[in-house]
Coordinates of C-alpha atoms and ligand atoms in Angstrom, one line a residue:
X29 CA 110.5 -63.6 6.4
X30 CA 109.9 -66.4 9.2
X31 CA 112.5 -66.1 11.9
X32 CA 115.3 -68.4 12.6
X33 CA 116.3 -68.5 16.6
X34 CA 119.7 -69.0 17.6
X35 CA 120.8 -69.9 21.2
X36 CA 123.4 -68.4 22.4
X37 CA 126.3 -70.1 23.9
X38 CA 128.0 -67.4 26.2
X39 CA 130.0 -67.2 29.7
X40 CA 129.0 -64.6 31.5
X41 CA 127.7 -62.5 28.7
X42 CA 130.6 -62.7 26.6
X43 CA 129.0 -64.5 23.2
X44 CA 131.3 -67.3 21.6
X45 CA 132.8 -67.1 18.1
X46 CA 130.2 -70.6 17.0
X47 CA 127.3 -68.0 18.1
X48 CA 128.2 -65.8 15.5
X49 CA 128.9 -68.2 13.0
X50 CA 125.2 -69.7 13.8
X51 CA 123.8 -66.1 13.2
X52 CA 126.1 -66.1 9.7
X53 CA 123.9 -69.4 9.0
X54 CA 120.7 -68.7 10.4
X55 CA 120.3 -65.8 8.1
X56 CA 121.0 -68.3 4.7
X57 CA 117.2 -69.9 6.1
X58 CA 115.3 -66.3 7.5
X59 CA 115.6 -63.8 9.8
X60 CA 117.9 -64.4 12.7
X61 CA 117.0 -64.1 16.5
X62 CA 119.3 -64.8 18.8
X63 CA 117.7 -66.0 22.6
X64 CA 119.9 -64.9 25.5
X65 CA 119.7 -66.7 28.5
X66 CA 121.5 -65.2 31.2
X67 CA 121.6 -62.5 34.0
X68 CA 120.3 -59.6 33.1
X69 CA 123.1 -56.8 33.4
X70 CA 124.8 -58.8 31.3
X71 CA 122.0 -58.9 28.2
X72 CA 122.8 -55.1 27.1
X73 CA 126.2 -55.7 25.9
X74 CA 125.5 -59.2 24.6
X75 CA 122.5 -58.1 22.6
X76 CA 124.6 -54.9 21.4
X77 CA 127.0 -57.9 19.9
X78 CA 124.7 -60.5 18.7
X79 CA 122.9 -57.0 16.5
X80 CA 126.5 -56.6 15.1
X81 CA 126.3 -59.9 13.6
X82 CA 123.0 -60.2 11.8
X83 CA 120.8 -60.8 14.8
X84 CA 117.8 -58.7 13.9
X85 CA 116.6 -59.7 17.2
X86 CA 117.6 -60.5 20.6
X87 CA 115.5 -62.6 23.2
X88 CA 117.2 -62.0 26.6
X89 CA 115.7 -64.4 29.1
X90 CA 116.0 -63.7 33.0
X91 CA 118.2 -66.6 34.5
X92 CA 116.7 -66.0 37.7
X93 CA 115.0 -69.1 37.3
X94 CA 117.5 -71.3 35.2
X95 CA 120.8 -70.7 36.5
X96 CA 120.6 -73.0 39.2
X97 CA 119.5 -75.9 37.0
X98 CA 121.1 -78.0 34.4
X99 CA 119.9 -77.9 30.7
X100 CA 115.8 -78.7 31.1
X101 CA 115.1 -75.1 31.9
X102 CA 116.9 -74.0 28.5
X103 CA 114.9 -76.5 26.2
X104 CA 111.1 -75.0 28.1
X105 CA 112.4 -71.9 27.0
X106 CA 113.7 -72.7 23.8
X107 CA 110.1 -74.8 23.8
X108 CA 108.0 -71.8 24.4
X109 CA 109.8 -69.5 22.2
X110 CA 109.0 -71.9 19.4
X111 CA 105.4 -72.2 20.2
X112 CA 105.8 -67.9 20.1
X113 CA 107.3 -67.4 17.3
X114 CA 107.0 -70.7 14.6
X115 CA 110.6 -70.0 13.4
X116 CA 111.6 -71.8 10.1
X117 CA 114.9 -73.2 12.4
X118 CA 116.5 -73.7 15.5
X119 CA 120.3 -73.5 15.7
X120 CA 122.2 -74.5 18.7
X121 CA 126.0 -75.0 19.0
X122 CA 126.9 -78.7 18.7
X123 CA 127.9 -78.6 22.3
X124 CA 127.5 -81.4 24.8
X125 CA 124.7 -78.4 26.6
X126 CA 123.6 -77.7 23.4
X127 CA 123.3 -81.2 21.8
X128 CA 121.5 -81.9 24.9
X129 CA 119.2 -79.0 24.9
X130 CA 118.4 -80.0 20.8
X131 CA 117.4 -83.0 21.8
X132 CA 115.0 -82.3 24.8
X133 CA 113.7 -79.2 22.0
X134 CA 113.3 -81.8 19.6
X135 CA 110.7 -83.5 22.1
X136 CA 109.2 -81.3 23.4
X137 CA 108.3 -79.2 20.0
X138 CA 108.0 -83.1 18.1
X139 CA 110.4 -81.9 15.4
X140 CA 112.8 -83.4 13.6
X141 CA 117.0 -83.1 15.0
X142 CA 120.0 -83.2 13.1
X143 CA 123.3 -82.8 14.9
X144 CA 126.8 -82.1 14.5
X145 CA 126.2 -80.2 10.8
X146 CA 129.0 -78.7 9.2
X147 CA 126.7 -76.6 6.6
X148 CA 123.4 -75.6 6.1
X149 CA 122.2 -74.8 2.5
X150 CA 119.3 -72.0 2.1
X151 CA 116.6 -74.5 1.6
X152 CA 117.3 -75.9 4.8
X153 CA 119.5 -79.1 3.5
X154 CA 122.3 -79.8 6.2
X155 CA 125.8 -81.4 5.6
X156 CA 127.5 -83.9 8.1
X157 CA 131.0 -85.5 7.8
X158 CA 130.2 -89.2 9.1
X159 CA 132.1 -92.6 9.4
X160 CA 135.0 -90.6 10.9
X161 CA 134.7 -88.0 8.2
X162 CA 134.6 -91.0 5.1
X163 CA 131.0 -89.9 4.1
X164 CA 129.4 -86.3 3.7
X165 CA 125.5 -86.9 4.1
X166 CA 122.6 -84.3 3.0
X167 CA 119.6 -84.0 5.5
X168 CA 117.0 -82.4 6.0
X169 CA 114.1 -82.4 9.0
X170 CA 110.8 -83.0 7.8
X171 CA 108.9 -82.8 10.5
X172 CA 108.5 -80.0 13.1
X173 CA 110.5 -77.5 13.5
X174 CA 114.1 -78.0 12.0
X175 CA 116.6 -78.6 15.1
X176 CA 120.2 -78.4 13.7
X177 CA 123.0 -78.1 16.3
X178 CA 126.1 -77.3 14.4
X179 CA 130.1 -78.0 14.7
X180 CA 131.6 -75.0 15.3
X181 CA 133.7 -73.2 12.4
X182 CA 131.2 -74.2 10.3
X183 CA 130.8 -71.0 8.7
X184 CA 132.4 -67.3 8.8
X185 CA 131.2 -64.6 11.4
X186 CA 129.2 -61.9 9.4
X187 CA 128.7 -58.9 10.2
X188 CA 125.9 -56.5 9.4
X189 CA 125.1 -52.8 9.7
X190 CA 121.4 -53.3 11.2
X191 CA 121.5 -53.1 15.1
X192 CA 118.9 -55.5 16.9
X193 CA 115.8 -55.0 18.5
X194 CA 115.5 -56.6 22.1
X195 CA 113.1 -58.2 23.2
X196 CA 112.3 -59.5 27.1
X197 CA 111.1 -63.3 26.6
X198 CA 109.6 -64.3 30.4
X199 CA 109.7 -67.9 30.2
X200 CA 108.1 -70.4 32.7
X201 CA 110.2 -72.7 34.2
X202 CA 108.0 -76.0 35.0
X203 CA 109.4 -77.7 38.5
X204 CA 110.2 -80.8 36.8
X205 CA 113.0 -79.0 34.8
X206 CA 114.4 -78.1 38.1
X207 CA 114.8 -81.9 39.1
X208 CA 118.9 -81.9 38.7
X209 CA 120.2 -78.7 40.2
X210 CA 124.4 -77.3 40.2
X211 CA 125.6 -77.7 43.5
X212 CA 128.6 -75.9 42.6
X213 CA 130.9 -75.4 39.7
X214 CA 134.4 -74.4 39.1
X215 CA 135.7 -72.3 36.2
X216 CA 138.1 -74.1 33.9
X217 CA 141.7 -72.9 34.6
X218 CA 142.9 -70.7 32.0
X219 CA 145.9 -71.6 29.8
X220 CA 145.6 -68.0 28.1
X221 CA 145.3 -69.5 24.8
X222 CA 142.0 -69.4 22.5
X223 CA 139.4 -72.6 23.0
X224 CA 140.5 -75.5 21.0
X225 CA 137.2 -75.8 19.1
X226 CA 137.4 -72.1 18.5
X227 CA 140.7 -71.8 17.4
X228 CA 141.9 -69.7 13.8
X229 CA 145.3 -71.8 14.4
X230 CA 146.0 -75.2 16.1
X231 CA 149.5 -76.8 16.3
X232 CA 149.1 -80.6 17.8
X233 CA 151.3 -83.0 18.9
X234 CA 151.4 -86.7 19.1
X235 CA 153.7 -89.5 20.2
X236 CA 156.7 -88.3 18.0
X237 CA 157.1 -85.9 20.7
X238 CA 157.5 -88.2 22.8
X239 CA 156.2 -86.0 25.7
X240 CA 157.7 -82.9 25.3
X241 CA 155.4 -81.2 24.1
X242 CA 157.6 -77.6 24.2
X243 CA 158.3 -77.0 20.9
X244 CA 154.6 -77.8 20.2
X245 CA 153.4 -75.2 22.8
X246 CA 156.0 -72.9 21.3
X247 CA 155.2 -72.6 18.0
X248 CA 151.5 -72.4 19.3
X249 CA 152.2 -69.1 21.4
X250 CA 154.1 -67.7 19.0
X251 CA 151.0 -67.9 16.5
X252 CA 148.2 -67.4 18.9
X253 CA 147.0 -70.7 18.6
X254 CA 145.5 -73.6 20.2
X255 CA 146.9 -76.7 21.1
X256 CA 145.7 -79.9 20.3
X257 CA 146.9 -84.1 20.6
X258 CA 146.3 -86.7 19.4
X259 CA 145.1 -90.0 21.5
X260 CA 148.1 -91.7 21.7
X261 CA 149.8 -88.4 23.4
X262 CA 146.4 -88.2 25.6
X263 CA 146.7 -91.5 26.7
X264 CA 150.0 -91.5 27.5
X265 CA 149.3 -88.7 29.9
X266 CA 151.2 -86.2 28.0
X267 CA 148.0 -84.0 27.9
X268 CA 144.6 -83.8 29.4
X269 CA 141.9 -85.3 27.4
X270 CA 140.0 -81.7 26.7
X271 CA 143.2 -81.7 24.1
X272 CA 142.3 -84.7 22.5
X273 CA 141.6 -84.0 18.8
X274 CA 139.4 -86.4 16.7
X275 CA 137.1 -89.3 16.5
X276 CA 136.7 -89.4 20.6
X277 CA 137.9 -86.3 21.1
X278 CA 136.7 -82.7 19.8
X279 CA 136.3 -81.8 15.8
X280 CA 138.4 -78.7 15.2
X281 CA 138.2 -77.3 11.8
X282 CA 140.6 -74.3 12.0
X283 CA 142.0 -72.2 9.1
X284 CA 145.5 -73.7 9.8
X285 CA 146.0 -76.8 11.6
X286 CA 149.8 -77.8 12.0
X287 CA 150.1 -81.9 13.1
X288 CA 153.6 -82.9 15.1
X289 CA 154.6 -86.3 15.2
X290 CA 151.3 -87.3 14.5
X291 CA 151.1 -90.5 12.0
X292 CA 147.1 -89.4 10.8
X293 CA 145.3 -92.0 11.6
X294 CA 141.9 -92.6 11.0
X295 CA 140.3 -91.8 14.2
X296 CA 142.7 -88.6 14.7
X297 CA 141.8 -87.2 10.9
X298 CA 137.9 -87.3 11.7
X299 CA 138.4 -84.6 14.2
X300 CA 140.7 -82.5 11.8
X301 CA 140.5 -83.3 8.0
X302 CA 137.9 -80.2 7.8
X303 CA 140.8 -77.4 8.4
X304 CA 141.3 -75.5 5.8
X305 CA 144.9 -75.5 5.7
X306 CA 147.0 -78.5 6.8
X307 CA 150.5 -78.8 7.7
X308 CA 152.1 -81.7 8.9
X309 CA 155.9 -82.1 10.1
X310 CA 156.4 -86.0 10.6
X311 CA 160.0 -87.7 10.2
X312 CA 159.0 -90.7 8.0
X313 CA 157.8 -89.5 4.7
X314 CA 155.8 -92.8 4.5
X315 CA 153.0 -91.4 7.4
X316 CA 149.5 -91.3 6.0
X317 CA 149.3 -87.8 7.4
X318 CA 150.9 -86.5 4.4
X319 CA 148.6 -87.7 2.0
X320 CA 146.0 -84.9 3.0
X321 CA 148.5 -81.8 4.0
X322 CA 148.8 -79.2 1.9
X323 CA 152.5 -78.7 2.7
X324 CA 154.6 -80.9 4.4
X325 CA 157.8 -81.5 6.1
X326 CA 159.8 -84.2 6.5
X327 CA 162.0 -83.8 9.6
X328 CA 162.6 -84.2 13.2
X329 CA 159.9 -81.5 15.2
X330 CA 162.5 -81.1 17.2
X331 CA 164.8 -79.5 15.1
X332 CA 161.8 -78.0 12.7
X333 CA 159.7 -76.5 15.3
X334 CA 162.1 -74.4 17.3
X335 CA 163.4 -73.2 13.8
X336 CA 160.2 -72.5 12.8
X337 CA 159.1 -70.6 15.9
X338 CA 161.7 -68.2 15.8
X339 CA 161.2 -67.8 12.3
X340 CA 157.4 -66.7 13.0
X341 CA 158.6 -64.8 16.0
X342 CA 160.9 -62.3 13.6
X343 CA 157.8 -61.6 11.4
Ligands
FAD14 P1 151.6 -92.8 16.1 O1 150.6 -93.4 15.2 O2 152.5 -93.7 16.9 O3 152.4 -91.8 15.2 C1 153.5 -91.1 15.7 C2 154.2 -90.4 14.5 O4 155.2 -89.5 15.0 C3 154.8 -91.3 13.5 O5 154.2 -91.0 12.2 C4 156.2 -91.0 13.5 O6 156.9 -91.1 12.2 C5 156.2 -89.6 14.0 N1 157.5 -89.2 14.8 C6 158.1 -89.9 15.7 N2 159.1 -89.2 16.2 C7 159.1 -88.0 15.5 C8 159.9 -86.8 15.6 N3 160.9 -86.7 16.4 N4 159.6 -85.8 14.8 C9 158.6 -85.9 13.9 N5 157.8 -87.0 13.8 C10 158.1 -88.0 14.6 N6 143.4 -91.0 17.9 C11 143.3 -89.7 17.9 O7 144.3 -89.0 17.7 N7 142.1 -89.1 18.3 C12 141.0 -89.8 18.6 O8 140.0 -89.2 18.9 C13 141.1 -91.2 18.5 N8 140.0 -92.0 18.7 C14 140.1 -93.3 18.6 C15 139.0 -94.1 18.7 C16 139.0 -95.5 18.5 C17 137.8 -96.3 18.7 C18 140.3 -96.1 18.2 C19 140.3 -97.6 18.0 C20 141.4 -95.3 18.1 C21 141.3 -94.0 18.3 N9 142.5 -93.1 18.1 C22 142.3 -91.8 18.2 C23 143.8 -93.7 18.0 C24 144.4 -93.8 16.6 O9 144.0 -95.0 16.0 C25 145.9 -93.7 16.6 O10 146.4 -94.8 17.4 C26 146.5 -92.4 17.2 O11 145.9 -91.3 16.5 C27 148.0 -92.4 17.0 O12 148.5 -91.2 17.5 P2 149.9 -90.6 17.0 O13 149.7 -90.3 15.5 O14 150.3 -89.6 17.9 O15 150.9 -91.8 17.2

């Protein structure tokens, strides 16, 4: 069975929950590997991870030489590991990094890239939700190696009895990859609640909150969710951008996603009509939103979200 590599998206070592789900998929098209870039006293417990969820081998590559750089350094690696191995597929998290890194893959190995898949079938056939999520389109790369970056919560984190094998990839890093170097970088303030992309749960708010967006960050602690908004809350400064959900914001796709004061337009369902529960609490019963929930309620958030918080907060 050919091999199916699968870059792994970590901080510090600790693997995110779209790795897994890449593993889940890589495994519909071959074996999985999983490629590990990243210091190398952090690889053990990684590897020990990425084997719980279907990785039938790890790739741990040295940073040494790509830590300083920006995303070039990935793609040679990715690029040599390809030459290596002649996996059926590469999977890479539909990240801006990762997007970025397909791309430069897709040069360098002359294959064919698809990005931003919400599936992948067993014969290699990808799904995309396009036109602001309107149209669902079947791909597939016919040329080179199949690059697929893909949406995360795309697919369900499997997990598997077999433990990896691990395997040290030394890579060489050519000095034009090293052109655009970090000259120094900042972790992202931590609200204590899970990545928005990530998410099981997001509760969002929009104008109807008309910027206080309490009961909305209530309800979201109380269910260990995210929180998202939409544009019209982002522009108004009510939240940062990173919040943003939809067309040019981020695609969530959640099990639950609960909309505040949010009317569902267009632009805001393209980044949210994939969740697999919807609930939306809007005052007029006219709002578009309601034609795709699966429960609704018509009433002031106000009123219906401290209500509802301390009704989850009893459970
Ligand atoms: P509104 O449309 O004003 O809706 C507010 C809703 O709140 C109404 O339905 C109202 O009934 C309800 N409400 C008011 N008060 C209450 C209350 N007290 N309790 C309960 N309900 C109440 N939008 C996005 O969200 N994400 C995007 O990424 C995005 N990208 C865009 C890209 C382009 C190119 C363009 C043109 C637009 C984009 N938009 C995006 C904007 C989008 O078209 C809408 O303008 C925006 O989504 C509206 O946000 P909203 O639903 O919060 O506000």
């Amino acid at each position: 069975m050919s091999e199916v590599l699968v870059l792994v998206d970590h901080v510090d070592g600790a693997v995110s929950k779209p790795t897994l789900e890449l593993l889940a998929l890589a495994g519909r098209l071959g074996e999985p590997s999983a490629v590990f870039i990243g210091p190398a006293g952090s690889a053990s417990d990684a590897a020990a991870r990425l084997g719980e969820y279907g990785a039938a081998k790890v790739y741990t590559v040295d940073d040494t030489e790509v830590k300083g750089y920006l995303v070039a350094p990935k793609a040679e690696v990715l690029a040599q590991l390809v030459e290596k191995t002649s996996p059926a597929a590469v999977l890479v998290v539909s990240s801006y990094e990762g997007k970025e890194i397909a791309a430069r893959l897709a040069i360098k190995t002359k294959s064919g890239l698809i990005t931003d898949a919400v599936d992948i079938a067993a014969d290699g056939t990808t799904t995309q939700a396009v036109f602001a999520g309107n149209y669902s389109v079947q791909a597939k790369v016919t040329s080179g190696t199949p690059i697929v970056t893909v949406k995360p919560n795309s697919a369900a984190p499997e997990k598997s009895d077999a433990a990896g094998t691990v395997e040290e990839f030394a890579a060489t890093i050519s000095d034009s990859a090293k052109k655009a170097q970090i000259v120094a970088s900042q972790p992202r303030q931590s609200s204590g609640r899970p990545e928005l992309t990530e998410a099981a749960i997001v509760v969002s708010g929009g104008r109807g909150t008309g910027g206080d967006f309490a009961p909305v960050e209530g309800l979201a602690d109380a269910l260990g969710a995210a929180v998202g908004a939409s544009r019209a809350a982002v522009d108004s400064g009510w939240m940062p951008h990173s919040f943003q959900v939809g067309q040019t914001g981020k695609t969530v796709s959640p099990q639950l996603y609960v909309a505040n004061g949010i009317s569902g337009a267009i632009q805001h369902r393209a980044g949210m009509q994939t969740s697999k529960t919807i609930v939306a609490v809007n005052k007029d019963e006219e709002a578009p939103i309601f034609e795709l929930v699966d429960f609704g309620v018509v009433g002031d958030l106000h009123a219906v979200l401290p209500a509802l918080t301390d009704k989850v907060k009893e459970r």
